[in-house]
């Protein structure tokens, strides 16, 4: 039977403010447990929350980045539930009136086409504390440092039709929040957590099928595997005569399967009501326009510009705009050397491989962008060949100085003196009469042998074009 897969995502992204959403407590990650939750975060009697203006501006920035409606008036509500990591008994969130309304993002598919995915809403809320099950024998530890940390929950339309589309969408949101600087997107630290809702239906059917929800996925790989597993499970259930039950399930990456957590019958009744301690959030045009001027160039726009302005292929432009830091690095190299294509090749080739091998992010590159640009300039002005440049790059990587210093210290300057090269070519020809005869007798592939000999004699420093031309002339 044919099945259509329907997927919607809820993404919690932690906003990169210095203090909490309703208090002045710090949001720094990794502090000793329970040292960063204040009376407001704990909801102790007699305290009042004060909304963090920076968190609001970040939410608006996101709304503008996805071309969404920004609500002129939105409301904070209490979502009531009991859990050990939520001692005040409610989470402040937005319910009926979120700050960001309908928007959209474009995702690129494997076949080169794009699809638009709708964003239903994005709302501000506070995070809860954290239960720690691993460090304690027979007990659970509670760390309330995270309580009150600002989150933006981004809810999509059920617009995705495969695991790959779900991943492409999640990656796109991740890329956007990092580009616009509202979140570090660090998945290990829980700054970007995904809940995925999945259902199946027959193609052509307009009603949605019953969905299950998989909570708290913290990697794109787990997201993809969880969806693939869950789709198969639902198909098996339906095709063997059963029905999908609406429930929350947990994905277990160790076993690569999903398990039921709670069904709809046990679902919480959150008794939402407007928080009486907080006024409605009113946003005026001035604020929206001020935030608009802070927006950087967005990834899609930057990718097209890299194609039109720098002449890069769509693929290269995509790779080099993956993060804002990488795109900035590339543009600095391109500007420093004046050849965007050469810069693109080196940044996505030699440099990316070295970073990958060392497990480093572009921001931690031992070779700074202007220095890489300086190296490429020496290829372009024929001081060194591309091959020698790789040697120079390695030396720069290990801290031997900039390109000119390495070329000088190691004596790598290319030999472009035709007379000098000609002399070596003559010596090589004289020393290998047998090969010369075979070559002239039609064994054309021996040409590489002669090039190799000349390069060997010059430690790779002879200008390759000149070597080729001279050998052709003398052997021909
Ligand atoms: P809830 O209030 O339980 O969180 P929502 O209606 O807000 O439910 O939907 C949450 C997410 O689930 C949204 O991303 C939405 O697109 C998605 N979703 C809703 N119904 C379905 C369905 N039948 N199949 C797949 N995804 C769905
Ligand atoms: Mg939900």
GROMACS .gro file of C-alpha atoms and ligand atoms in nm, residues 6-10 120 153 155-159 197-200 208-211 213 246, ligand 1:
model
   49
    6UNK     CA    1   0.309   1.393   0.747
    7UNK     CA    2   0.548   1.565   0.986
    8UNK     CA    3   0.537   1.879   1.200
    9UNK     CA    4   0.813   2.000   1.430
   10UNK     CA    5   0.826   2.195   1.753
  120UNK     CA    6   0.262   2.834   1.248
  153UNK     CA    7   0.944   2.764   2.077
  155UNK     CA    8   0.609   2.543   1.578
  156UNK     CA    9   0.584   2.433   1.215
  157UNK     CA   10   0.285   2.347   1.004
  158UNK     CA   11   0.250   1.973   0.930
  159UNK     CA   12   0.415   2.044   0.595
  197UNK     CA   13   0.500   1.491   1.533
  198UNK     CA   14   0.437   1.214   1.283
  199UNK     CA   15   0.133   1.063   1.113
  200UNK     CA   16   0.061   0.869   0.796
  208UNK     CA   17  -0.461   1.432   0.889
  209UNK     CA   18  -0.402   1.091   1.042
  210UNK     CA   19  -0.359   1.030   1.413
  211UNK     CA   20  -0.015   1.146   1.519
  213UNK     CA   21   0.498   1.286   1.913
  246UNK     CA   22  -0.218   0.942   1.981
  477LIG     P1   23  -0.007   2.047   2.063
  477LIG     O1   24  -0.094   2.155   2.115
  477LIG     O2   25  -0.041   1.911   2.116
  477LIG     O3   26   0.137   2.075   2.075
  477LIG     P2   27  -0.035   2.138   1.792
  477LIG     O4   28  -0.163   2.135   1.720
  477LIG     O5   29   0.018   2.267   1.839
  477LIG     O6   30  -0.043   2.032   1.910
  477LIG     O7   31   0.072   2.072   1.697
  477LIG     C1   32   0.201   2.049   1.737
  477LIG     C2   33   0.284   2.009   1.617
  477LIG     O8   34   0.235   1.889   1.559
  477LIG     C3   35   0.281   2.110   1.503
  477LIG     O9   36   0.413   2.120   1.451
  477LIG     C4   37   0.187   2.049   1.401
  477LIG    O10   38   0.224   2.086   1.271
  477LIG     C5   39   0.209   1.901   1.422
  477LIG     N1   40   0.094   1.819   1.389
  477LIG     C6   41  -0.034   1.838   1.430
  477LIG     N2   42  -0.111   1.738   1.384
  477LIG     C7   43  -0.033   1.654   1.314
  477LIG     C8   44  -0.055   1.531   1.242
  477LIG     N3   45  -0.175   1.474   1.236
  477LIG     N4   46   0.051   1.473   1.182
  477LIG     C9   47   0.172   1.528   1.190
  477LIG     N5   48   0.199   1.642   1.256
  477LIG    C10   49   0.098   1.704   1.317
   0.00000   0.00000   0.00000
